[in-house]
Tab-separated table of N, CA, C and O in Angstrom:
chain	number	residue	atom	x	y	z
R	1	MET	N	0.835	-1.327	-0.063
R	1	MET	CA	-0.089	-0.048	0.109
R	1	MET	C	0.874	1.201	0.082
R	1	MET	O	0.575	2.310	-0.670
R	2	ALA	N	1.934	1.101	0.799
R	2	ALA	CA	2.819	2.364	0.732
R	2	ALA	C	3.480	2.668	-0.539
R	2	ALA	O	3.514	3.940	-0.907
R	3	ASN	N	3.712	1.653	-1.251
R	3	ASN	CA	4.462	1.809	-2.627
R	3	ASN	C	3.380	2.282	-3.476
R	3	ASN	O	3.787	3.045	-4.364
R	4	SER	N	2.156	2.048	-3.335
R	4	SER	CA	1.152	2.410	-4.224
R	4	SER	C	0.935	3.949	-4.011
R	4	SER	O	0.705	4.661	-5.078
R	5	LEU	N	0.763	4.384	-2.776
R	5	LEU	CA	0.751	5.735	-2.468
R	5	LEU	C	1.959	6.507	-2.983
R	5	LEU	O	1.716	7.656	-3.482
R	6	ALA	N	3.131	6.122	-2.710
R	6	ALA	CA	4.200	6.786	-3.151
R	6	ALA	C	4.221	6.759	-4.715
R	6	ALA	O	4.502	7.980	-5.217
R	7	ALA	N	3.918	5.788	-5.399
R	7	ALA	CA	3.711	5.895	-6.887
R	7	ALA	C	2.677	6.864	-7.430
R	7	ALA	O	2.829	7.688	-8.318
R	8	ARG	N	1.566	6.962	-6.876
R	8	ARG	CA	0.338	7.818	-6.890
R	8	ARG	C	0.922	9.323	-6.797
R	8	ARG	O	0.803	10.306	-7.545
R	9	ASN	N	1.726	9.458	-5.603
R	9	ASN	CA	2.090	10.896	-5.370
R	9	ASN	C	3.253	11.450	-6.393
R	9	ASN	O	3.202	12.461	-6.718
R	10	GLU	N	3.927	10.411	-6.845
R	10	GLU	CA	5.104	10.634	-7.704
R	10	GLU	C	4.312	10.862	-9.041
R	10	GLU	O	4.782	11.916	-9.829
R	11	ARG	N	3.469	10.242	-9.489
R	11	ARG	CA	2.634	10.428	-10.767
R	11	ARG	C	1.968	11.889	-10.691
R	11	ARG	O	1.913	12.716	-11.660
R	12	LEU	N	1.399	12.221	-9.551
R	12	LEU	CA	0.656	13.444	-9.391
R	12	LEU	C	1.705	14.626	-9.526
R	12	LEU	O	1.263	15.815	-9.870
R	13	ALA	N	3.016	14.497	-9.169
R	13	ALA	CA	3.923	15.532	-9.189
R	13	ALA	C	4.620	15.575	-10.423
R	13	ALA	O	5.547	16.421	-10.760
R	14	ALA	N	4.392	14.678	-11.456
R	14	ALA	CA	5.190	14.599	-12.603
R	14	ALA	C	4.966	16.105	-13.528
R	14	ALA	O	4.090	16.764	-13.180
R	15	ASP	N	5.969	16.077	-14.244
R	15	ASP	CA	6.063	17.299	-15.018
R	15	ASP	C	4.806	17.597	-16.177
R	15	ASP	O	4.437	18.615	-16.388
R	16	ASP	N	4.112	16.376	-16.461
R	16	ASP	CA	3.066	16.731	-17.404
R	16	ASP	C	1.858	16.730	-16.722
R	16	ASP	O	0.689	16.820	-17.428
R	17	MET	N	1.717	17.022	-15.398
R	17	MET	CA	0.619	17.185	-14.700
R	17	MET	C	0.333	18.757	-14.500
R	17	MET	O	1.301	19.560	-14.244
R	18	VAL	N	-1.087	19.079	-14.517
R	18	VAL	CA	-1.425	20.457	-14.295
R	18	VAL	C	-2.615	20.375	-13.189
R	18	VAL	O	-3.318	19.395	-12.979
R	19	SER	N	-2.811	21.575	-12.702
R	19	SER	CA	-3.895	21.953	-11.751
R	19	SER	C	-5.132	22.139	-12.420
R	19	SER	O	-5.007	22.259	-13.854
R	20	THR	N	-6.296	21.991	-11.892
R	20	THR	CA	-7.573	22.337	-12.526
R	20	THR	C	-7.476	23.872	-13.089
R	20	THR	O	-8.096	24.003	-14.283
R	21	GLU	N	-6.826	24.780	-12.436
R	21	GLU	CA	-6.674	26.050	-12.825
R	21	GLU	C	-5.940	26.109	-14.333
R	21	GLU	O	-6.385	26.582	-15.187
R	22	GLU	N	-4.756	25.413	-14.263
R	22	GLU	CA	-4.056	25.286	-15.521
R	22	GLU	C	-4.717	24.657	-16.612
R	22	GLU	O	-4.651	25.061	-17.791
R	23	ALA	N	-5.523	23.655	-16.160
R	23	ALA	CA	-6.233	22.944	-17.106
R	23	ALA	C	-7.325	23.787	-18.028
R	23	ALA	O	-7.729	23.762	-18.982
R	24	ALA	N	-7.984	24.558	-16.961
R	24	ALA	CA	-9.092	25.466	-17.442
R	24	ALA	C	-8.448	26.593	-18.459
R	24	ALA	O	-9.082	26.813	-19.486
R	25	GLU	N	-7.126	26.980	-18.178
R	25	GLU	CA	-6.570	27.860	-19.203
R	25	GLU	C	-6.284	27.199	-20.408
R	25	GLU	O	-6.513	27.610	-21.461
R	26	LEU	N	-6.021	25.847	-20.375
R	26	LEU	CA	-5.527	25.181	-21.707
R	26	LEU	C	-6.969	24.959	-22.533
R	26	LEU	O	-6.853	24.843	-23.710
R	27	ALA	N	-7.966	24.659	-21.767
R	27	ALA	CA	-9.197	24.268	-22.528
R	27	ALA	C	-10.069	25.642	-22.630
R	27	ALA	O	-11.197	25.506	-23.089
R	28	ASN	N	-9.582	26.599	-22.182
R	28	ASN	CA	-10.245	27.960	-22.415
R	28	ASN	C	-11.671	27.819	-21.851
R	28	ASN	O	-12.788	28.164	-22.382
R	29	THR	N	-11.681	27.599	-20.546
R	29	THR	CA	-12.845	27.441	-19.761
R	29	THR	C	-12.552	27.677	-18.354
R	29	THR	O	-11.635	28.220	-18.001
R	30	SER	N	-13.486	27.264	-17.645
R	30	SER	CA	-13.404	27.622	-16.264
R	30	SER	C	-13.079	26.305	-15.309
R	30	SER	O	-13.223	25.223	-15.734
R	31	ARG	N	-12.512	26.559	-14.052
R	31	ARG	CA	-12.260	25.545	-13.226
R	31	ARG	C	-13.521	24.547	-12.865
R	31	ARG	O	-13.423	23.504	-12.928
R	32	VAL	N	-14.719	25.312	-12.644
R	32	VAL	CA	-15.928	24.623	-12.504
R	32	VAL	C	-16.125	23.852	-13.675
R	32	VAL	O	-16.597	22.493	-13.262
R	33	THR	N	-15.965	23.990	-14.733
R	33	THR	CA	-16.261	23.355	-15.945
R	33	THR	C	-15.343	21.990	-16.111
R	33	THR	O	-15.791	20.869	-16.217
R	34	ILE	N	-14.205	22.319	-15.626
R	34	ILE	CA	-13.091	21.100	-15.677
R	34	ILE	C	-13.657	20.170	-14.582
R	34	ILE	O	-13.713	19.115	-14.879
R	35	ASN	N	-13.932	20.697	-13.421
R	35	ASN	CA	-14.645	19.737	-12.376
R	35	ASN	C	-15.730	18.769	-13.043
R	35	ASN	O	-15.779	17.689	-12.658
R	36	ALA	N	-16.584	19.636	-13.597
R	36	ALA	CA	-17.655	18.869	-14.158
R	36	ALA	C	-17.187	17.755	-15.183
R	36	ALA	O	-17.966	16.673	-15.258
R	37	TRP	N	-16.466	18.250	-16.053
R	37	TRP	CA	-15.885	17.198	-17.170
R	37	TRP	C	-15.209	15.984	-16.387
R	37	TRP	O	-15.383	14.808	-16.908
R	38	ILE	N	-14.475	16.208	-15.319
R	38	ILE	CA	-13.898	15.120	-14.614
R	38	ILE	C	-15.034	14.143	-14.151
R	38	ILE	O	-14.985	12.965	-14.249
R	39	GLU	N	-15.919	14.678	-13.425
R	39	GLU	CA	-17.099	13.817	-12.998
R	39	GLU	C	-17.898	13.230	-14.092
R	39	GLU	O	-18.450	12.086	-13.872
R	40	LYS	N	-17.924	13.632	-15.244
R	40	LYS	CA	-18.659	13.161	-16.418
R	40	LYS	C	-17.836	12.222	-17.166
R	40	LYS	O	-18.304	11.436	-18.072
R	41	GLY	N	-16.390	12.078	-16.843
R	41	GLY	CA	-15.774	11.177	-17.629
R	41	GLY	C	-15.221	11.889	-19.032
R	41	GLY	O	-14.618	11.157	-19.931
R	42	ARG	N	-15.415	13.214	-19.145
R	42	ARG	CA	-15.028	14.010	-20.304
R	42	ARG	C	-13.465	14.275	-20.267
R	42	ARG	O	-12.886	14.412	-21.309
R	43	CYS	N	-12.837	14.347	-19.012
R	43	CYS	CA	-11.609	14.365	-18.948
R	43	CYS	C	-10.890	13.609	-17.759
R	43	CYS	O	-11.687	13.275	-17.013
R	44	ILE	N	-9.709	13.472	-17.850
R	44	ILE	CA	-8.928	12.562	-16.705
R	44	ILE	C	-8.464	13.540	-15.494
R	44	ILE	O	-7.758	14.401	-15.935
R	45	GLY	N	-9.111	13.366	-14.417
R	45	GLY	CA	-8.810	14.124	-13.262
R	45	GLY	C	-8.428	13.146	-12.229
R	45	GLY	O	-8.932	12.102	-11.963
R	46	LEU	N	-7.063	13.141	-11.720
R	46	LEU	CA	-6.573	12.363	-10.501
R	46	LEU	C	-6.796	13.035	-9.234
R	46	LEU	O	-6.260	14.140	-8.916
R	47	ALA	N	-7.573	12.541	-8.471
R	47	ALA	CA	-7.805	12.945	-7.215
R	47	ALA	C	-6.612	12.979	-6.302
R	47	ALA	O	-5.798	11.876	-6.313
R	48	GLN	N	-6.304	13.982	-5.804
R	48	GLN	CA	-5.116	14.140	-4.682
R	48	GLN	C	-5.610	13.576	-3.339
R	48	GLN	O	-6.781	13.744	-2.963
R	49	THR	N	-4.609	13.406	-2.489
R	49	THR	CA	-4.768	13.173	-1.143
R	49	THR	C	-5.512	14.413	-0.369
R	49	THR	O	-6.173	14.305	0.438
R	50	LYS	N	-5.085	15.600	-0.889
R	50	LYS	CA	-5.485	16.736	-0.231
R	50	LYS	C	-6.647	17.276	-1.482
R	50	LYS	O	-6.828	16.434	-2.464
R	51	ARG	N	-7.307	18.255	-1.124
R	51	ARG	CA	-8.493	18.663	-2.069
R	51	ARG	C	-7.914	18.952	-3.492
R	51	ARG	O	-6.938	19.517	-3.789
R	52	GLY	N	-8.971	18.575	-4.399
R	52	GLY	CA	-8.532	18.908	-5.805
R	52	GLY	C	-8.122	17.854	-6.667
R	52	GLY	O	-7.846	16.710	-6.284
R	53	TYR	N	-7.889	18.132	-7.879
R	53	TYR	CA	-7.415	17.170	-8.862
R	53	TYR	C	-6.105	17.664	-9.589
R	53	TYR	O	-5.788	18.928	-9.551
R	54	ARG	N	-5.372	16.755	-10.066
R	54	ARG	CA	-4.253	16.982	-11.019
R	54	ARG	C	-4.654	16.355	-12.441
R	54	ARG	O	-5.366	15.345	-12.428
R	55	LEU	N	-4.313	16.914	-13.619
R	55	LEU	CA	-4.654	16.449	-14.860
R	55	LEU	C	-3.363	16.325	-15.756
R	55	LEU	O	-2.627	17.239	-15.759
R	56	PRO	N	-3.536	15.190	-16.493
R	56	PRO	CA	-2.406	15.142	-17.538
R	56	PRO	C	-2.499	16.302	-18.565
R	56	PRO	O	-3.606	16.271	-19.137
R	57	ARG	N	-1.555	16.989	-18.773
R	57	ARG	CA	-1.813	18.131	-19.726
R	57	ARG	C	-1.945	17.425	-21.126
R	57	ARG	O	-2.658	18.060	-21.906
R	58	TRP	N	-1.438	16.431	-21.429
R	58	TRP	CA	-1.366	15.907	-22.933
R	58	TRP	C	-2.837	15.482	-23.250
R	58	TRP	O	-2.904	15.378	-24.546
R	59	GLN	N	-3.703	15.195	-22.445
R	59	GLN	CA	-5.168	14.988	-22.894
R	59	GLN	C	-5.719	16.128	-23.533
R	59	GLN	O	-6.796	15.810	-24.106
R	60	PHE	N	-5.184	17.231	-23.457
R	60	PHE	CA	-5.824	18.381	-24.114
R	60	PHE	C	-5.267	18.673	-25.623
R	60	PHE	O	-5.829	19.484	-26.182
R	61	GLU	N	-4.520	17.655	-26.092
R	61	GLU	CA	-4.166	17.730	-27.299
R	61	GLU	C	-5.263	17.342	-28.241
R	61	GLU	O	-5.968	16.146	-27.830
R	62	PRO	N	-5.441	17.830	-29.432
R	62	PRO	CA	-6.567	17.342	-30.246
R	62	PRO	C	-6.933	15.748	-30.425
R	62	PRO	O	-7.992	15.465	-30.246
R	63	ARG	N	-5.971	14.989	-30.743
R	63	ARG	CA	-6.231	13.521	-31.034
R	63	ARG	C	-6.796	12.908	-29.506
R	63	ARG	O	-7.682	12.073	-29.652
R	64	MET	N	-6.074	13.276	-28.472
R	64	MET	CA	-6.420	12.828	-27.351
R	64	MET	C	-7.843	13.185	-26.836
R	64	MET	O	-8.609	12.434	-26.238
R	65	TRP	N	-7.996	14.508	-26.864
R	65	TRP	CA	-9.227	15.168	-26.335
R	65	TRP	C	-10.453	14.445	-26.882
R	65	TRP	O	-11.411	14.372	-26.298
R	66	ALA	N	-10.316	14.352	-28.243
R	66	ALA	CA	-11.554	13.704	-28.875
R	66	ALA	C	-11.729	12.228	-28.553
R	66	ALA	O	-13.093	11.796	-28.462
R	67	LEU	N	-10.823	11.600	-27.998
R	67	LEU	CA	-11.013	10.182	-27.566
R	67	LEU	C	-11.265	9.928	-26.107
R	67	LEU	O	-11.894	8.794	-25.844
R	68	ILE	N	-10.865	10.882	-25.192
R	68	ILE	CA	-11.078	10.589	-23.840
R	68	ILE	C	-12.463	10.157	-23.373
R	68	ILE	O	-12.687	9.134	-22.681
R	69	PRO	N	-13.540	11.020	-23.751
R	69	PRO	CA	-14.919	10.548	-23.368
R	69	PRO	C	-15.286	9.028	-24.050
R	69	PRO	O	-16.068	8.414	-23.309
R	70	LYS	N	-14.900	8.984	-25.248
R	70	LYS	CA	-15.075	7.556	-25.805
R	70	LYS	C	-14.528	6.408	-24.964
R	70	LYS	O	-15.088	5.276	-24.914
R	71	LEU	N	-13.106	6.595	-24.626
R	71	LEU	CA	-12.612	5.556	-23.923
R	71	LEU	C	-13.274	5.394	-22.397
R	71	LEU	O	-13.295	4.402	-22.001
R	72	SER	N	-13.626	6.375	-21.933
R	72	SER	CA	-14.465	6.380	-20.532
R	72	SER	C	-15.629	5.438	-20.568
R	72	SER	O	-15.953	4.627	-19.850
R	73	THR	N	-16.386	5.828	-21.790
R	73	THR	CA	-17.692	5.080	-22.039
R	73	THR	C	-17.225	3.548	-22.259
R	73	THR	O	-17.785	2.510	-21.725
R	74	ALA	N	-16.132	3.136	-23.133
R	74	ALA	CA	-15.758	1.878	-23.575
R	74	ALA	C	-15.356	1.068	-22.362
R	74	ALA	O	-15.828	0.078	-22.302
R	75	LEU	N	-14.740	1.698	-21.542
R	75	LEU	CA	-14.078	1.163	-20.271
R	75	LEU	C	-15.070	1.068	-19.181
R	75	LEU	O	-14.704	0.376	-18.124
R	76	ALA	N	-16.189	1.784	-19.399
R	76	ALA	CA	-17.132	1.865	-18.219
R	76	ALA	C	-16.727	2.413	-16.934
R	76	ALA	O	-16.960	1.757	-16.096
R	77	THR	N	-15.821	3.470	-16.954
R	77	THR	CA	-15.343	4.134	-15.791
R	77	THR	C	-15.297	5.482	-16.044
R	77	THR	O	-14.972	5.986	-17.258
R	78	LYS	N	-15.299	6.317	-15.048
R	78	LYS	CA	-15.014	7.891	-15.003
R	78	LYS	C	-13.697	8.032	-14.115
R	78	LYS	O	-13.230	9.197	-14.028
R	79	ASP	N	-13.299	6.959	-13.453
R	79	ASP	CA	-12.177	7.122	-12.466
R	79	ASP	C	-10.992	7.545	-13.336
R	79	ASP	O	-10.434	6.769	-14.184
R	80	GLY	N	-10.436	8.622	-12.860
R	80	GLY	CA	-9.174	9.141	-13.545
R	80	GLY	C	-7.997	8.184	-13.503
R	80	GLY	O	-7.240	7.935	-14.521
R	81	TRP	N	-7.903	7.583	-12.272
R	81	TRP	CA	-6.529	6.543	-12.089
R	81	TRP	C	-6.722	5.469	-13.167
R	81	TRP	O	-5.716	4.964	-13.724
R	82	ALA	N	-7.927	4.817	-13.195
R	82	ALA	CA	-8.257	3.710	-14.216
R	82	ALA	C	-8.014	4.188	-15.591
R	82	ALA	O	-7.407	3.396	-16.394
R	83	LEU	N	-8.434	5.395	-16.007
R	83	LEU	CA	-8.339	5.760	-17.269
R	83	LEU	C	-6.832	6.022	-17.554
R	83	LEU	O	-6.386	5.696	-18.748
R	84	LEU	N	-6.130	6.676	-16.753
R	84	LEU	CA	-4.771	6.796	-16.860
R	84	LEU	C	-3.863	5.615	-16.965
R	84	LEU	O	-3.083	5.390	-17.856
R	85	ALA	N	-4.239	4.641	-16.064
R	85	ALA	CA	-3.605	3.330	-16.095
R	85	ALA	C	-3.736	2.751	-17.574
R	85	ALA	O	-2.873	2.171	-18.164
R	86	PHE	N	-4.969	2.700	-18.021
R	86	PHE	CA	-5.278	2.247	-19.220
R	86	PHE	C	-4.445	2.711	-20.231
R	86	PHE	O	-3.747	2.021	-21.167
R	87	LEU	N	-4.207	3.968	-20.331
R	87	LEU	CA	-3.532	4.821	-21.389
R	87	LEU	C	-1.927	4.753	-21.336
R	87	LEU	O	-1.421	4.793	-22.317
R	88	GLU	N	-1.511	4.473	-20.125
R	88	GLU	CA	-0.044	4.548	-20.011
R	88	GLU	C	0.477	3.325	-19.747
R	88	GLU	O	1.749	3.000	-19.850
R	89	VAL	N	-0.143	2.160	-19.690
R	89	VAL	CA	0.443	0.697	-19.511
R	89	VAL	C	0.601	0.037	-20.843
R	89	VAL	O	-0.459	0.014	-21.590
R	90	PRO	N	1.918	-0.380	-21.312
R	90	PRO	CA	1.879	-1.024	-22.704
R	90	PRO	C	0.897	-2.193	-22.685
R	90	PRO	O	0.758	-2.907	-21.763
R	91	GLN	N	0.447	-2.330	-23.909
R	91	GLN	CA	-0.402	-3.407	-24.260
R	91	GLN	C	0.216	-4.449	-25.263
R	91	GLN	O	0.788	-4.055	-26.322
R	92	GLY	N	-0.002	-5.760	-25.035
R	92	GLY	CA	0.471	-6.591	-26.023
R	92	GLY	C	-0.059	-6.482	-27.365
R	92	GLY	O	0.376	-6.741	-28.426
R	93	ALA	N	-1.403	-6.232	-27.262
R	93	ALA	CA	-2.157	-6.026	-28.495
R	93	ALA	C	-1.777	-4.945	-29.342
R	93	ALA	O	-2.153	-4.766	-30.466
R	94	LEU	N	-0.974	-3.924	-28.770
R	94	LEU	CA	-0.289	-2.901	-29.485
R	94	LEU	C	1.150	-2.936	-29.691
R	94	LEU	O	1.739	-1.941	-29.892
R	95	GLY	N	1.522	-4.107	-29.696
R	95	GLY	CA	2.943	-4.517	-30.001
R	95	GLY	C	3.755	-4.029	-28.779
R	95	GLY	O	4.993	-3.555	-29.032
R	96	GLY	N	3.348	-3.782	-27.611
R	96	GLY	CA	4.010	-3.670	-26.376
R	96	GLY	C	4.116	-2.073	-26.194
R	96	GLY	O	4.806	-1.616	-25.304
R	97	ILE	N	3.415	-1.318	-26.996
R	97	ILE	CA	3.469	0.231	-26.676
R	97	ILE	C	2.062	0.443	-25.875
R	97	ILE	O	1.246	-0.202	-25.996
R	98	SER	N	2.058	1.726	-25.370
R	98	SER	CA	0.923	2.191	-24.428
R	98	SER	C	-0.180	2.766	-25.260
R	98	SER	O	0.219	3.080	-26.507
R	99	PRO	N	-1.469	2.472	-24.965
R	99	PRO	CA	-2.429	3.084	-25.794
R	99	PRO	C	-2.291	4.659	-26.131
R	99	PRO	O	-2.645	5.031	-27.194
R	100	ARG	N	-1.665	5.191	-25.217
R	100	ARG	CA	-1.285	6.837	-25.274
R	100	ARG	C	-0.493	7.075	-26.463
R	100	ARG	O	-0.738	7.740	-27.499
R	101	VAL	N	0.665	6.197	-26.555
R	101	VAL	CA	1.668	6.228	-27.761
R	101	VAL	C	0.888	5.839	-28.923
R	101	VAL	O	0.875	6.377	-30.183
R	102	ALA	N	0.042	4.851	-28.873
R	102	ALA	CA	-0.675	4.374	-30.203
R	102	ALA	C	-1.613	5.314	-30.770
R	102	ALA	O	-1.647	5.680	-31.972
R	103	ILE	N	-2.222	6.095	-29.822
R	103	ILE	CA	-3.033	7.181	-30.316
R	103	ILE	C	-2.317	8.258	-30.841
R	103	ILE	O	-2.715	8.803	-31.927
R	104	GLU	N	-1.210	8.665	-30.440
R	104	GLU	CA	-0.207	9.706	-30.842
R	104	GLU	C	0.162	9.272	-32.112
R	104	GLU	O	0.530	10.181	-33.079
R	105	ARG	N	0.290	7.886	-32.359
R	105	ARG	CA	0.858	7.501	-33.843
R	105	ARG	C	-0.509	7.172	-34.737
R	105	ARG	O	-0.248	6.533	-35.823
R	106	GLY	N	-1.592	7.601	-34.385
R	106	GLY	CA	-2.815	7.532	-35.428
R	106	GLY	C	-3.472	6.085	-35.402
R	106	GLY	O	-4.277	5.773	-36.128
R	107	MET	N	-3.351	5.484	-34.097
R	107	MET	CA	-4.039	4.177	-34.019
R	107	MET	C	-5.306	4.393	-33.070
R	107	MET	O	-5.485	3.456	-32.295
R	108	ALA	N	-5.901	5.335	-33.155
R	108	ALA	CA	-7.121	5.654	-32.144
R	108	ALA	C	-8.140	4.519	-32.241
R	108	ALA	O	-8.525	4.330	-31.109
R	109	GLU	N	-8.732	4.158	-33.371
R	109	GLU	CA	-9.639	3.174	-33.433
R	109	GLU	C	-9.119	1.960	-32.960
R	109	GLU	O	-10.102	1.256	-32.228
R	110	ARG	N	-7.926	1.592	-33.034
R	110	ARG	CA	-7.392	0.205	-32.470
R	110	ARG	C	-7.563	0.344	-30.883
R	110	ARG	O	-8.009	-0.760	-30.290
R	111	VAL	N	-7.042	1.507	-30.401
R	111	VAL	CA	-7.227	1.676	-28.850
R	111	VAL	C	-8.412	1.600	-28.482
R	111	VAL	O	-8.726	0.885	-27.533
R	112	LEU	N	-9.510	2.283	-29.244
R	112	LEU	CA	-10.929	2.333	-28.761
R	112	LEU	C	-11.424	0.868	-28.680
R	112	LEU	O	-12.061	0.436	-27.902
R	113	ALA	N	-11.119	0.068	-29.759
R	113	ALA	CA	-11.585	-1.342	-29.873
R	113	ALA	C	-11.081	-2.224	-28.839
R	113	ALA	O	-11.678	-2.983	-27.926
R	114	ILE	N	-9.646	-2.027	-28.187
R	114	ILE	CA	-9.352	-2.729	-27.158
R	114	ILE	C	-9.923	-2.292	-25.829
R	114	ILE	O	-10.212	-3.166	-25.104
R	115	ALA	N	-10.156	-0.862	-25.687
R	115	ALA	CA	-10.941	-0.381	-24.618
R	115	ALA	C	-12.467	-1.196	-24.454
R	115	ALA	O	-12.835	-1.320	-23.458
R	116	GLU	N	-12.857	-1.308	-25.572
R	116	GLU	CA	-14.246	-1.842	-25.591
R	116	GLU	C	-14.158	-3.358	-25.163
R	116	GLU	O	-15.052	-3.662	-24.406
R	117	GLN	N	-13.337	-4.001	-25.651
R	117	GLN	CA	-13.085	-5.379	-25.160
R	117	GLN	C	-12.673	-5.476	-23.679
R	117	GLN	O	-13.474	-6.346	-23.010
R	118	GLU	N	-11.941	-4.489	-23.046
R	118	GLU	CA	-11.633	-4.526	-21.909
R	118	GLU	C	-12.953	-4.183	-20.903
R	118	GLU	O	-12.972	-4.661	-19.879
R	119	GLY	N	-13.713	-3.267	-21.469
R	119	GLY	CA	-14.851	-2.737	-20.681
R	119	GLY	C	-15.934	-3.768	-20.698
R	119	GLY	O	-16.946	-3.581	-19.876
R	120	ASN	N	-15.886	-4.823	-21.528
R	120	ASN	CA	-16.944	-5.771	-21.481
R	120	ASN	C	-16.730	-6.887	-20.544
R	120	ASN	O	-15.901	-7.374	-20.014
């Protein structure tokens, strides 16, 4: 459990993570809207041990942004940690690369198909 907490805290502090305020600036919206999107599975928000969320900055890139709600639906989860784990863990079905990298390489439909299989 301690390793898991340490790993989560390390991930929350990573350079690619932003606050809800910074995410609102990236998306040209408000912090309230970002929080609503997190609750709906529209974007990935990682709950901190203290109040608030941290969000991966890369999800606001166009290829990823269009896919996040579809992945949330396919995986049947709105949990940010579950969505992040799916996107960052290498998959054998993708030749050992992570779904995030596959999406960046133009393989979004393949990633979505894998998510649908996993969500069933």
